Amino acid sequence: MALIEEMGGFGNLMNDQDLLTKVLNQFTKRDMNPGDRTTTPLADILSNPKEYVFYIDVPGLAKSDVQVQLEDENILVVKANGKRKREDGEEEGCKYLKLERSLPQKMMRKFRLPQDADASTISAKCENGVLTVTVKKIPPSKPKTVQVAIS
């Protein structure tokens, strides 16, 4: 709480995304290197009867800038080392007055997959600034029934 009070209370915290990320990282005890500009992208996770679908925001990045990996058989890792391209004006002398949508150089997010996730079926696509990663579910095994003869 002292950390939040030092930063001007909850009102200021909610208006500053970088500050909010720093505070959340403190609460999750994430090891952060002060010189490291790695951020955590926003994600939605959908579970349906057949699969898990991860929707991860990667605005302005090309699919060649994004990497999807599997670590330790059940950790889905999404990384990007790209930089969003600026859309400079055609006329000479044009310059940005404000850049609020810029992405940092690095981003990474890790997800622990549930036990029923089939890690061999991971697929990904990147369209319109959203990376969609799909992981099929392993169908539940049917309980075995054994007939016991009564003597």
Coordinates of N, CA and C in Angstrom, one line a residue:
M1 N 0.8 -1.2 0.0 CA 0.0 0.0 0.0 C 0.9 1.2 0.0
A2 N 2.0 1.2 0.7 CA 2.9 2.4 0.8 C 3.4 2.7 -0.6
L3 N 3.6 1.7 -1.5 CA 4.1 1.9 -2.8 C 3.0 2.7 -3.6
I4 N 1.8 2.3 -3.5 CA 0.7 3.0 -4.2 C 0.5 4.4 -3.7
E5 N 0.6 4.6 -2.3 CA 0.5 6.0 -1.8 C 1.6 6.9 -2.2
E6 N 2.8 6.3 -2.4 CA 4.0 7.1 -2.9 C 3.7 7.6 -4.3
M7 N 3.0 6.8 -5.0 CA 2.7 7.1 -6.5 C 1.5 8.0 -6.7
G8 N 0.9 8.5 -5.6 CA -0.2 9.4 -5.8 C -1.6 8.8 -5.7
G9 N -1.7 7.6 -5.2 CA -3.0 6.9 -5.0 C -3.5 6.2 -6.2
F10 N -4.7 5.6 -6.1 CA -5.2 4.7 -7.2 C -5.6 5.5 -8.4
G11 N -6.1 6.8 -8.3 CA -6.5 7.5 -9.4 C -5.4 7.7 -10.5
N12 N -4.2 8.1 -10.0 CA -3.1 8.3 -10.9 C -2.6 7.0 -11.4
L13 N -2.7 6.0 -10.6 CA -2.2 4.6 -11.0 C -3.0 4.1 -12.2
M14 N -4.3 4.3 -12.2 CA -5.1 3.8 -13.3 C -4.9 4.5 -14.6
N15 N -4.4 5.8 -14.5 CA -4.2 6.6 -15.7 C -2.8 6.4 -16.3
D16 N -1.9 5.7 -15.7 CA -0.6 5.5 -16.2 C -0.3 4.0 -16.4
Q17 N -0.3 3.6 -17.6 CA -0.2 2.1 -17.9 C 1.2 1.6 -17.5
D18 N 2.3 2.4 -17.8 CA 3.6 1.9 -17.4 C 3.7 1.8 -15.9
L19 N 3.2 2.7 -15.2 CA 3.2 2.7 -13.7 C 2.4 1.5 -13.2
L20 N 1.2 1.3 -13.8 CA 0.4 0.2 -13.4 C 1.1 -1.1 -13.6
T21 N 1.8 -1.3 -14.7 CA 2.6 -2.5 -15.0 C 3.7 -2.7 -14.0
K22 N 4.3 -1.6 -13.6 CA 5.4 -1.7 -12.6 C 4.8 -2.2 -11.2
V23 N 3.7 -1.6 -10.8 CA 3.1 -2.0 -9.6 C 2.6 -3.5 -9.6
L24 N 2.0 -3.9 -10.7 CA 1.6 -5.3 -10.8 C 2.8 -6.2 -10.8
N25 N 3.8 -5.8 -11.5 CA 5.1 -6.7 -11.4 C 5.6 -6.8 -10.0
Q26 N 5.5 -5.7 -9.2 CA 5.9 -5.8 -7.8 C 5.1 -6.8 -7.1
F27 N 3.8 -6.8 -7.3 CA 2.9 -7.7 -6.6 C 3.1 -9.2 -7.0
T28 N 3.4 -9.4 -8.3 CA 3.7 -10.8 -8.8 C 5.1 -11.2 -8.6
K29 N 5.9 -10.3 -7.9 CA 7.3 -10.6 -7.6 C 8.1 -11.1 -8.9
R30 N 7.8 -10.4 -10.0 CA 8.5 -10.7 -11.2 C 9.8 -10.1 -11.2
D31 N 10.9 -10.8 -11.5 CA 12.2 -10.3 -11.5 C 12.4 -9.4 -12.7
M32 N 12.5 -8.1 -12.4 CA 12.7 -7.1 -13.4 C 14.1 -6.5 -13.4
N33 N 14.7 -6.5 -14.5 CA 16.0 -5.8 -14.6 C 15.7 -4.3 -14.9
P34 N 16.1 -3.3 -14.1 CA 15.7 -1.9 -14.3 C 16.0 -1.4 -15.7
G35 N 17.1 -2.0 -16.4 CA 17.4 -1.5 -17.7 C 16.6 -2.3 -18.8
D36 N 15.9 -3.3 -18.4 CA 15.1 -4.1 -19.3 C 13.8 -3.5 -19.6
R37 N 13.5 -3.3 -20.9 CA 12.3 -2.6 -21.3 C 11.2 -3.7 -21.8
T38 N 11.3 -4.9 -21.3 CA 10.4 -5.9 -21.6 C 9.0 -5.6 -21.0
T39 N 7.9 -5.7 -21.8 CA 6.6 -5.5 -21.3 C 5.8 -6.8 -21.4
T40 N 4.7 -6.8 -20.8 CA 3.8 -8.0 -20.8 C 2.5 -7.6 -21.7
P41 N 2.3 -8.3 -22.8 CA 1.2 -7.9 -23.6 C -0.1 -8.4 -23.0
L42 N -1.2 -7.7 -23.4 CA -2.5 -8.1 -22.9 C -3.0 -9.4 -23.6
A43 N -3.8 -10.2 -22.9 CA -4.2 -11.4 -23.5 C -5.6 -11.8 -23.0
D44 N -6.4 -12.5 -23.8 CA -7.6 -13.1 -23.4 C -7.5 -14.6 -23.7
I45 N -8.0 -15.4 -22.8 CA -7.9 -16.8 -23.0 C -9.3 -17.4 -23.0
L46 N -9.6 -18.2 -24.0 CA -10.9 -18.8 -24.2 C -10.8 -20.3 -24.1
S47 N -11.7 -20.9 -23.3 CA -11.7 -22.4 -23.2 C -13.0 -22.9 -23.7
N48 N -13.0 -23.7 -24.7 CA -14.2 -24.4 -25.2 C -14.0 -25.9 -25.1
P49 N -15.0 -26.7 -25.4 CA -14.9 -28.1 -25.2 C -13.7 -28.8 -25.9
K50 N -13.3 -28.2 -27.0 CA -12.2 -28.8 -27.9 C -10.8 -28.2 -27.7
E51 N -10.7 -27.0 -27.3 CA -9.4 -26.3 -27.3 C -9.4 -25.1 -26.4
Y52 N -8.1 -24.6 -26.2 CA -7.9 -23.4 -25.6 C -7.4 -22.4 -26.7
V53 N -7.9 -21.2 -26.6 CA -7.5 -20.2 -27.6 C -7.0 -18.9 -26.8
F54 N -5.8 -18.5 -27.2 CA -5.1 -17.3 -26.6 C -5.2 -16.2 -27.6
Y55 N -5.7 -15.1 -27.2 CA -5.7 -13.9 -28.1 C -4.8 -12.9 -27.4
I56 N -3.7 -12.5 -28.1 CA -2.7 -11.7 -27.5 C -2.5 -10.5 -28.4
D57 N -2.5 -9.3 -27.8 CA -2.4 -8.0 -28.5 C -0.9 -7.8 -28.9
V58 N -0.7 -7.6 -30.2 CA 0.6 -7.3 -30.7 C 0.5 -6.2 -31.8
P59 N 0.0 -5.1 -31.4 CA -0.3 -4.0 -32.4 C 0.9 -3.5 -33.1
G60 N 0.8 -3.4 -34.4 CA 1.9 -2.9 -35.2 C 3.0 -3.8 -35.5
L61 N 3.0 -5.0 -35.0 CA 4.1 -5.9 -35.2 C 3.8 -6.9 -36.4
A62 N 4.8 -7.2 -37.2 CA 4.6 -8.2 -38.2 C 4.7 -9.6 -37.6
K63 N 4.1 -10.6 -38.3 CA 4.2 -11.9 -37.7 C 5.6 -12.4 -37.7
S64 N 6.5 -11.9 -38.5 CA 7.9 -12.3 -38.5 C 8.6 -11.8 -37.2
D65 N 8.0 -10.8 -36.5 CA 8.6 -10.2 -35.3 C 8.2 -11.0 -34.1
V66 N 7.2 -11.9 -34.2 CA 6.6 -12.6 -33.0 C 7.1 -14.0 -33.0
Q67 N 7.4 -14.5 -31.8 CA 7.8 -15.9 -31.7 C 6.9 -16.6 -30.7
V68 N 6.5 -17.8 -31.0 CA 5.7 -18.7 -30.1 C 6.5 -19.9 -29.8
Q69 N 6.7 -20.2 -28.5 CA 7.5 -21.4 -28.2 C 6.9 -22.2 -27.0
L70 N 7.3 -23.4 -26.9 CA 6.9 -24.2 -25.7 C 8.1 -24.6 -24.9
E71 N 8.1 -24.2 -23.6 CA 9.2 -24.5 -22.7 C 8.7 -25.6 -21.7
D72 N 9.6 -26.5 -21.3 CA 9.3 -27.4 -20.3 C 8.0 -28.2 -20.5
E73 N 7.6 -28.4 -21.7 CA 6.5 -29.2 -22.1 C 5.1 -28.6 -21.7
N74 N 5.1 -27.6 -20.9 CA 3.7 -27.0 -20.6 C 3.7 -25.5 -20.4
I75 N 4.8 -24.8 -20.8 CA 4.8 -23.4 -20.7 C 4.8 -22.8 -22.1
L76 N 3.7 -22.1 -22.4 CA 3.6 -21.4 -23.7 C 4.2 -20.1 -23.5
V77 N 5.2 -19.7 -24.4 CA 5.9 -18.5 -24.3 C 5.7 -17.7 -25.6
V78 N 5.3 -16.4 -25.5 CA 5.1 -15.6 -26.6 C 6.0 -14.4 -26.4
K79 N 6.9 -14.2 -27.5 CA 7.9 -13.1 -27.4 C 7.9 -12.3 -28.7
A80 N 8.3 -11.0 -28.6 CA 8.5 -10.2 -29.7 C 9.7 -9.3 -29.5
N81 N 10.6 -9.2 -30.5 CA 11.7 -8.4 -30.4 C 11.7 -7.3 -31.5
G82 N 10.5 -7.1 -32.1 CA 10.4 -6.2 -33.1 C 10.0 -4.8 -32.6
K83 N 10.0 -3.9 -33.6 CA 9.6 -2.5 -33.2 C 8.6 -2.1 -34.2
R84 N 7.5 -1.5 -33.7 CA 6.5 -1.0 -34.6 C 7.0 0.0 -35.6
K85 N 6.6 -0.1 -36.8 CA 7.1 0.9 -37.8 C 6.3 2.1 -37.7
R86 N 6.9 3.3 -37.8 CA 6.2 4.5 -37.8 C 5.8 4.9 -39.2
E87 N 4.6 5.5 -39.2 CA 4.1 5.9 -40.5 C 4.4 7.4 -40.7
D88 N 5.6 7.6 -41.2 CA 6.1 9.0 -41.4 C 5.3 9.6 -42.5
G89 N 5.1 10.9 -42.4 CA 4.4 11.7 -43.4 C 5.2 11.7 -44.7
E90 N 4.5 11.9 -45.8 CA 5.1 12.0 -47.1 C 5.9 13.3 -47.3
E91 N 5.4 14.4 -46.7 CA 6.0 15.7 -46.9 C 7.2 15.8 -46.0
E92 N 8.2 16.5 -46.6 CA 9.4 16.8 -45.8 C 9.0 17.8 -44.7
G93 N 9.6 17.6 -43.5 CA 9.3 18.5 -42.4 C 8.2 18.0 -41.5
C94 N 7.6 16.9 -41.8 CA 6.6 16.3 -41.0 C 7.2 15.6 -39.8
K95 N 6.6 15.7 -38.6 CA 7.2 15.0 -37.5 C 6.0 14.7 -36.5
Y96 N 6.2 13.7 -35.7 CA 5.2 13.4 -34.7 C 5.2 14.4 -33.6
L97 N 4.1 14.8 -33.1 CA 4.0 15.7 -32.0 C 3.8 14.9 -30.7
K98 N 3.2 13.7 -30.8 CA 3.0 12.8 -29.7 C 3.0 11.4 -30.2
L99 N 3.6 10.5 -29.4 CA 3.6 9.1 -29.7 C 3.1 8.3 -28.5
E100 N 1.8 8.0 -28.5 CA 1.3 7.3 -27.4 C 1.1 5.8 -27.6
R101 N 1.2 5.4 -28.9 CA 1.0 4.0 -29.3 C 2.2 3.2 -29.5
S102 N 3.4 3.8 -29.2 CA 4.6 3.1 -29.4 C 4.8 1.8 -28.5
L103 N 5.4 0.8 -29.1 CA 5.7 -0.4 -28.3 C 7.1 -0.4 -27.9
P104 N 7.4 -1.0 -26.8 CA 8.8 -1.2 -26.4 C 9.5 -2.2 -27.3
Q105 N 10.8 -2.2 -27.2 CA 11.6 -3.1 -28.1 C 11.3 -4.6 -27.8
K106 N 11.0 -5.0 -26.6 CA 10.8 -6.4 -26.3 C 9.5 -6.5 -25.5
M107 N 8.8 -7.7 -25.7 CA 7.7 -8.1 -24.9 C 7.7 -9.6 -24.8
M108 N 7.2 -10.1 -23.7 CA 7.1 -11.5 -23.4 C 6.0 -11.8 -22.5
R109 N 5.4 -13.0 -22.7 CA 4.3 -13.4 -21.8 C 4.4 -14.9 -21.8
K110 N 4.3 -15.5 -20.6 CA 4.3 -17.0 -20.4 C 3.0 -17.4 -19.8
F111 N 2.5 -18.6 -20.3 CA 1.3 -19.2 -19.8 C 1.5 -20.6 -19.5
R112 N 1.1 -21.1 -18.3 CA 1.2 -22.5 -18.0 C 0.0 -23.2 -18.5
L113 N 0.2 -24.2 -19.4 CA -0.9 -24.9 -20.0 C -1.5 -25.9 -19.0
P114 N -2.8 -26.0 -19.1 CA -3.5 -27.0 -18.2 C -3.1 -28.4 -18.6
Q115 N -3.4 -29.4 -17.7 CA -3.0 -30.8 -17.9 C -3.6 -31.4 -19.1
D116 N -4.8 -30.9 -19.5 CA -5.5 -31.5 -20.6 C -5.2 -30.8 -21.9
A117 N -4.2 -30.0 -22.0 CA -3.7 -29.3 -23.2 C -2.8 -30.3 -24.0
D118 N -3.0 -30.4 -25.3 CA -2.2 -31.3 -26.1 C -1.1 -30.4 -26.7
A119 N 0.1 -30.4 -26.1 CA 1.1 -29.5 -26.6 C 1.6 -29.8 -28.0
S120 N 1.3 -30.9 -28.5 CA 1.8 -31.3 -29.9 C 0.9 -30.6 -30.9
T121 N -0.2 -30.0 -30.5 CA -1.2 -29.4 -31.5 C -1.2 -27.9 -31.5
I122 N -0.2 -27.3 -31.1 CA -0.2 -25.8 -31.0 C -0.1 -25.2 -32.4
S123 N -1.0 -24.2 -32.6 CA -0.9 -23.5 -33.9 C -1.1 -22.0 -33.6
A124 N -0.6 -21.2 -34.5 CA -0.7 -19.7 -34.2 C -0.9 -19.0 -35.5
K125 N -1.6 -17.8 -35.5 CA -1.7 -17.0 -36.6 C -1.8 -15.5 -36.1
C126 N -1.3 -14.6 -36.9 CA -1.2 -13.2 -36.5 C -1.9 -12.4 -37.6
E127 N -3.0 -11.7 -37.2 CA -3.8 -10.9 -38.1 C -4.3 -9.7 -37.4
N128 N -4.2 -8.5 -38.1 CA -4.7 -7.3 -37.6 C -4.3 -6.9 -36.1
G129 N -3.0 -7.2 -35.8 CA -2.5 -6.8 -34.5 C -2.9 -7.7 -33.4
V130 N -3.4 -8.9 -33.7 CA -3.8 -9.9 -32.7 C -3.2 -11.2 -33.1
L131 N -2.4 -11.8 -32.1 CA -1.8 -13.1 -32.3 C -2.8 -14.1 -31.7
T132 N -3.2 -15.1 -32.4 CA -4.2 -16.1 -31.9 C -3.4 -17.4 -31.9
V133 N -3.3 -18.0 -30.7 CA -2.6 -19.3 -30.4 C -3.7 -20.3 -30.0
T134 N -3.8 -21.4 -30.7 CA -4.8 -22.4 -30.4 C -4.1 -23.7 -29.9
V135 N -4.5 -24.2 -28.8 CA -4.0 -25.5 -28.3 C -5.2 -26.4 -28.1
K136 N -5.2 -27.5 -28.8 CA -6.3 -28.5 -28.7 C -6.2 -29.2 -27.3
K137 N -7.4 -29.6 -26.9 CA -7.5 -30.3 -25.6 C -7.4 -31.8 -25.8
I138 N -6.9 -32.5 -24.9 CA -6.8 -34.0 -24.9 C -8.2 -34.5 -24.5
P139 N -8.9 -35.3 -25.3 CA -10.2 -35.7 -24.8 C -10.1 -36.5 -23.5
P140 N -11.1 -36.3 -22.7 CA -11.1 -37.1 -21.4 C -11.2 -38.6 -21.7
S141 N -10.5 -39.4 -20.9 CA -10.6 -40.8 -21.1 C -11.9 -41.3 -20.5
K142 N -12.5 -42.2 -21.1 CA -13.7 -42.8 -20.6 C -13.4 -43.7 -19.4
P143 N -14.2 -43.7 -18.4 CA -13.9 -44.6 -17.3 C -14.1 -46.1 -17.7
K144 N -13.1 -46.9 -17.2 CA -13.2 -48.3 -17.6 C -14.2 -49.0 -16.7
T145 N -15.0 -49.9 -17.2 CA -15.9 -50.7 -16.5 C -15.4 -52.1 -16.6
V146 N -15.2 -52.7 -15.5 CA -14.8 -54.1 -15.5 C -15.9 -55.0 -14.8
Q147 N -16.4 -56.0 -15.6 CA -17.4 -56.9 -15.0 C -16.7 -57.9 -14.1
V148 N -17.2 -58.0 -12.9 CA -16.7 -59.0 -12.0 C -17.7 -60.1 -11.9
A149 N -17.2 -61.3 -12.1 CA -18.0 -62.5 -12.0 C -18.4 -62.8 -10.5
I150 N -19.6 -63.1 -10.3 CA -20.0 -63.4 -8.9 C -20.0 -64.9 -8.7
S151 N -19.4 -65.4 -7.8 CA -19.3 -66.9 -7.6 C -20.3 -67.3 -6.5

